[in-house]
């Protein structure tokens, strides 16, 4: 029994370590006719999902640069998210949480299934968006509270199977264009599968030692 208890304890620690790891979201462009701008956006914009603990997660929208561009609106479509908590720009530029104009991701109806922003799960930079948006070398933190009983792992799973999608509108490219992006599905971290196989292995060892 002591061996089994130690195994369970070790696995609990492994689970806690996994839960605080960040997942990186990459994006694909859904706006036709702007291949250069799409290429820039896909190559230099990403989102880091982080477990904050206590039923909260953070989405950090990063514009790595160097090409001129600005994330002006961000949108979320369903998932384990319960309520948008805070929106904070790295330069303290003003943003409005809970609403945006337009109210849905531009071009979101062209993806399958259509991207429909959940009510209140969106935010926009205050005028002027080209200046107050997320420009090169800046980031935006968007914090969410999760539904009761939901965890960071549930959010990752939702991103993997498409139950949760993240979109953004990017403007102010050097040619004056603007494009919309939607996240690529997030693969379930390999550590989760290793954790599962480790659980079976350790429990099996514990049982054999008891026989």
CSV table of C-alpha atoms in Angstrom, one decimal:
chain,number,residue,atom,x,y,z
A,1,UNK,CA,0.0,0.0,0.0
A,2,UNK,CA,2.9,2.4,0.8
A,3,UNK,CA,4.3,1.8,-2.7
A,4,UNK,CA,0.9,2.6,-4.3
A,5,UNK,CA,0.5,5.7,-2.1
A,6,UNK,CA,3.9,6.9,-3.2
A,7,UNK,CA,3.0,6.3,-6.8
A,8,UNK,CA,-0.2,8.2,-6.5
A,9,UNK,CA,1.6,11.1,-4.7
A,10,UNK,CA,4.3,11.2,-7.4
A,11,UNK,CA,1.6,11.3,-10.1
A,12,UNK,CA,-0.2,14.1,-8.3
A,13,UNK,CA,3.0,16.1,-8.4
A,14,UNK,CA,3.4,15.3,-12.1
A,15,UNK,CA,-0.1,16.4,-12.8
A,16,UNK,CA,0.4,19.7,-11.0
A,17,UNK,CA,3.6,20.3,-13.1
A,18,UNK,CA,1.7,19.6,-16.3
A,19,UNK,CA,-1.1,21.9,-15.4
A,20,UNK,CA,1.1,25.0,-15.1
A,21,UNK,CA,2.7,24.5,-18.5
A,22,UNK,CA,1.9,26.9,-21.3
A,23,UNK,CA,0.4,25.9,-24.7
A,24,UNK,CA,1.3,27.9,-27.8
A,25,UNK,CA,-1.4,28.6,-30.4
A,26,UNK,CA,-0.5,29.3,-34.0
A,27,UNK,CA,-2.9,30.8,-36.5
A,28,UNK,CA,-4.0,30.6,-40.1
A,29,UNK,CA,-5.3,33.5,-42.2
A,30,UNK,CA,-8.9,33.4,-43.4
A,31,UNK,CA,-8.8,36.6,-45.5
A,32,UNK,CA,-8.4,36.0,-49.3
A,33,UNK,CA,-6.4,38.3,-51.5
A,34,UNK,CA,-3.8,39.4,-49.0
A,35,UNK,CA,-1.2,36.7,-49.2
A,36,UNK,CA,1.7,39.0,-48.1
A,37,UNK,CA,-0.2,40.3,-45.1
A,38,UNK,CA,-1.4,36.8,-44.2
A,39,UNK,CA,2.2,35.5,-44.3
A,40,UNK,CA,3.4,38.3,-42.0
A,41,UNK,CA,0.6,37.7,-39.5
A,42,UNK,CA,1.0,33.9,-39.5
A,43,UNK,CA,4.7,34.2,-39.0
A,44,UNK,CA,4.9,36.8,-36.2
A,45,UNK,CA,1.7,36.5,-34.2
A,46,UNK,CA,0.9,33.8,-31.6
A,47,UNK,CA,-0.9,33.2,-28.4
A,48,UNK,CA,0.4,31.7,-25.2
A,49,UNK,CA,-2.2,29.9,-23.0
A,50,UNK,CA,-1.1,29.8,-19.3
A,51,UNK,CA,-2.8,28.2,-16.3
A,52,UNK,CA,-3.1,30.8,-13.6
A,53,UNK,CA,-4.6,28.4,-11.0
A,54,UNK,CA,-7.7,28.9,-9.0
A,55,UNK,CA,-9.9,28.4,-12.1
A,56,UNK,CA,-8.4,31.1,-14.2
A,57,UNK,CA,-6.4,31.0,-17.5
A,58,UNK,CA,-4.6,33.7,-19.5
A,59,UNK,CA,-4.3,34.1,-23.2
A,60,UNK,CA,-1.3,36.3,-24.2
A,61,UNK,CA,-1.5,37.7,-27.7
A,62,UNK,CA,2.0,38.3,-28.9
A,63,UNK,CA,3.1,40.3,-31.9
A,64,UNK,CA,6.8,39.3,-32.3
A,65,UNK,CA,7.5,41.7,-35.1
A,66,UNK,CA,9.3,43.1,-37.0
A,67,UNK,CA,6.8,43.9,-39.8
A,68,UNK,CA,4.3,46.8,-39.2
A,69,UNK,CA,1.0,45.5,-38.0
A,70,UNK,CA,-1.5,45.8,-35.1
A,71,UNK,CA,-3.9,43.4,-33.5
A,72,UNK,CA,-7.0,45.5,-33.1
A,73,UNK,CA,-9.7,43.0,-31.9
A,74,UNK,CA,-9.7,39.6,-30.3
A,75,UNK,CA,-12.6,37.0,-30.2
A,76,UNK,CA,-13.3,33.7,-28.5
A,77,UNK,CA,-15.8,31.1,-29.6
A,78,UNK,CA,-17.3,28.9,-26.8
A,79,UNK,CA,-15.3,26.3,-24.8
A,80,UNK,CA,-14.8,25.9,-21.0
A,81,UNK,CA,-14.5,29.7,-20.6
A,82,UNK,CA,-17.1,31.2,-18.2
A,83,UNK,CA,-16.3,34.9,-17.9
A,84,UNK,CA,-13.8,37.4,-19.3
A,85,UNK,CA,-11.9,38.8,-16.3
A,86,UNK,CA,-9.3,41.4,-17.4
A,87,UNK,CA,-7.6,42.7,-20.5
A,88,UNK,CA,-4.2,44.3,-20.1
A,89,UNK,CA,-1.9,45.8,-22.8
A,90,UNK,CA,1.8,45.5,-22.3
A,91,UNK,CA,2.2,49.3,-22.8
A,92,UNK,CA,-1.0,50.1,-20.8
A,93,UNK,CA,-2.7,51.2,-24.1
A,94,UNK,CA,-6.5,51.4,-23.6
A,95,UNK,CA,-8.6,48.4,-24.6
A,96,UNK,CA,-12.3,47.8,-24.1
A,97,UNK,CA,-13.3,44.3,-22.7
A,98,UNK,CA,-16.5,42.6,-23.5
A,99,UNK,CA,-17.4,44.3,-26.8
A,100,UNK,CA,-15.9,45.1,-30.2
A,101,UNK,CA,-16.8,46.7,-33.5
A,102,UNK,CA,-17.5,44.6,-35.5
A,103,UNK,CA,-19.1,42.2,-33.0
A,104,UNK,CA,-17.8,39.1,-34.7
A,105,UNK,CA,-14.6,38.2,-36.3
A,106,UNK,CA,-14.5,39.7,-39.9
A,107,UNK,CA,-14.8,36.8,-42.3
A,108,UNK,CA,-15.6,34.4,-39.6
A,109,UNK,CA,-18.6,33.1,-41.6
A,110,UNK,CA,-16.2,31.7,-44.2
A,111,UNK,CA,-14.7,29.0,-41.9
A,112,UNK,CA,-16.4,25.7,-41.1
A,113,UNK,CA,-18.2,25.7,-38.8
A,114,UNK,CA,-18.6,29.5,-38.9
A,115,UNK,CA,-16.8,31.4,-36.2
A,116,UNK,CA,-19.3,33.0,-33.9
A,117,UNK,CA,-17.9,35.0,-31.0
A,118,UNK,CA,-19.5,34.1,-27.7
A,119,UNK,CA,-21.4,37.1,-26.1
A,120,UNK,CA,-19.0,39.1,-24.0
A,121,UNK,CA,-15.9,37.1,-25.1
A,122,UNK,CA,-14.2,39.8,-27.2
A,123,UNK,CA,-12.2,42.9,-26.8
A,124,UNK,CA,-11.0,45.8,-28.9
A,125,UNK,CA,-8.3,48.5,-28.8
A,126,UNK,CA,-9.6,52.0,-28.2
A,127,UNK,CA,-9.1,54.6,-31.0
A,128,UNK,CA,-6.8,54.7,-32.7
A,129,UNK,CA,-6.5,51.0,-33.1
A,130,UNK,CA,-3.4,51.2,-35.3
A,131,UNK,CA,-1.7,52.9,-32.3
A,132,UNK,CA,-3.4,51.2,-29.3
A,133,UNK,CA,-3.5,47.7,-30.8
A,134,UNK,CA,-0.8,45.1,-30.2
A,135,UNK,CA,2.0,46.3,-32.4
A,136,UNK,CA,5.4,44.7,-33.0
A,137,UNK,CA,7.1,43.6,-29.8
A,138,UNK,CA,4.0,44.2,-27.7
A,139,UNK,CA,1.5,41.8,-26.1
A,140,UNK,CA,-2.0,41.7,-24.7
A,141,UNK,CA,-3.1,39.5,-21.7
A,142,UNK,CA,-6.7,38.4,-21.8
A,143,UNK,CA,-7.7,36.5,-18.6
A,144,UNK,CA,-10.7,34.3,-18.2
A,145,UNK,CA,-12.5,32.6,-15.4
A,146,UNK,CA,-13.4,29.0,-16.1
A,147,UNK,CA,-16.7,27.2,-15.5
A,148,UNK,CA,-16.9,25.6,-12.0
A,149,UNK,CA,-15.0,22.2,-12.1
A,150,UNK,CA,-13.2,23.0,-15.4
A,151,UNK,CA,-9.4,23.1,-15.5
A,152,UNK,CA,-6.6,24.3,-17.8
A,153,UNK,CA,-6.6,20.8,-19.2
A,154,UNK,CA,-10.2,21.2,-20.3
A,155,UNK,CA,-9.3,24.4,-22.1
A,156,UNK,CA,-6.4,22.6,-23.9
A,157,UNK,CA,-8.7,19.8,-24.9
A,158,UNK,CA,-11.3,22.3,-26.2
A,159,UNK,CA,-8.6,23.9,-28.3
A,160,UNK,CA,-7.5,20.5,-29.6
A,161,UNK,CA,-11.0,19.4,-30.7
A,162,UNK,CA,-12.3,22.7,-31.9
A,163,UNK,CA,-14.9,23.3,-29.1
A,164,UNK,CA,-12.9,26.5,-28.4
A,165,UNK,CA,-11.5,28.8,-31.1
A,166,UNK,CA,-9.6,32.0,-30.9
A,167,UNK,CA,-9.7,34.7,-33.5
A,168,UNK,CA,-8.2,38.1,-34.1
A,169,UNK,CA,-8.3,41.0,-36.5
A,170,UNK,CA,-5.0,42.4,-37.6
A,171,UNK,CA,-4.7,45.8,-39.3
A,172,UNK,CA,-2.2,48.6,-40.2
A,173,UNK,CA,0.1,46.6,-42.5
A,174,UNK,CA,2.5,48.7,-44.6
A,175,UNK,CA,0.1,48.2,-47.6
A,176,UNK,CA,-2.9,49.4,-45.6
A,177,UNK,CA,-4.5,45.9,-45.6
A,178,UNK,CA,-6.2,44.0,-42.8
A,179,UNK,CA,-6.7,40.3,-42.2
A,180,UNK,CA,-8.4,37.9,-39.8
A,181,UNK,CA,-6.8,34.9,-38.1
A,182,UNK,CA,-8.2,31.7,-36.4
A,183,UNK,CA,-6.1,29.4,-34.3
A,184,UNK,CA,-4.9,26.0,-35.5
A,185,UNK,CA,-6.0,23.1,-33.3
A,186,UNK,CA,-3.7,22.6,-30.4
A,187,UNK,CA,-2.2,19.1,-30.1
A,188,UNK,CA,-2.7,17.5,-26.7
A,189,UNK,CA,0.7,17.8,-25.0
A,190,UNK,CA,2.8,14.7,-25.2
A,191,UNK,CA,3.4,15.0,-21.4
A,192,UNK,CA,-0.3,14.2,-20.9
A,193,UNK,CA,0.1,10.9,-22.7
A,194,UNK,CA,3.3,10.1,-20.9
A,195,UNK,CA,1.5,10.9,-17.6
A,196,UNK,CA,-1.3,8.5,-18.5
A,197,UNK,CA,1.1,5.7,-19.4
A,198,UNK,CA,3.1,6.4,-16.3
A,199,UNK,CA,0.0,6.1,-14.1
A,200,UNK,CA,-0.7,2.6,-15.5
A,201,UNK,CA,2.9,1.5,-15.1
A,202,UNK,CA,3.4,2.8,-11.6
A,203,UNK,CA,0.1,1.3,-10.4
A,204,UNK,CA,1.0,-2.0,-12.0
A,205,UNK,CA,4.4,-2.1,-10.2
A,206,UNK,CA,2.7,-1.2,-6.9
A,207,UNK,CA,0.2,-4.1,-7.3
A,208,UNK,CA,2.9,-6.6,-8.2
A,209,UNK,CA,4.8,-5.7,-5.1
A,210,UNK,CA,1.8,-6.3,-2.9
A,211,UNK,CA,1.3,-9.8,-4.3
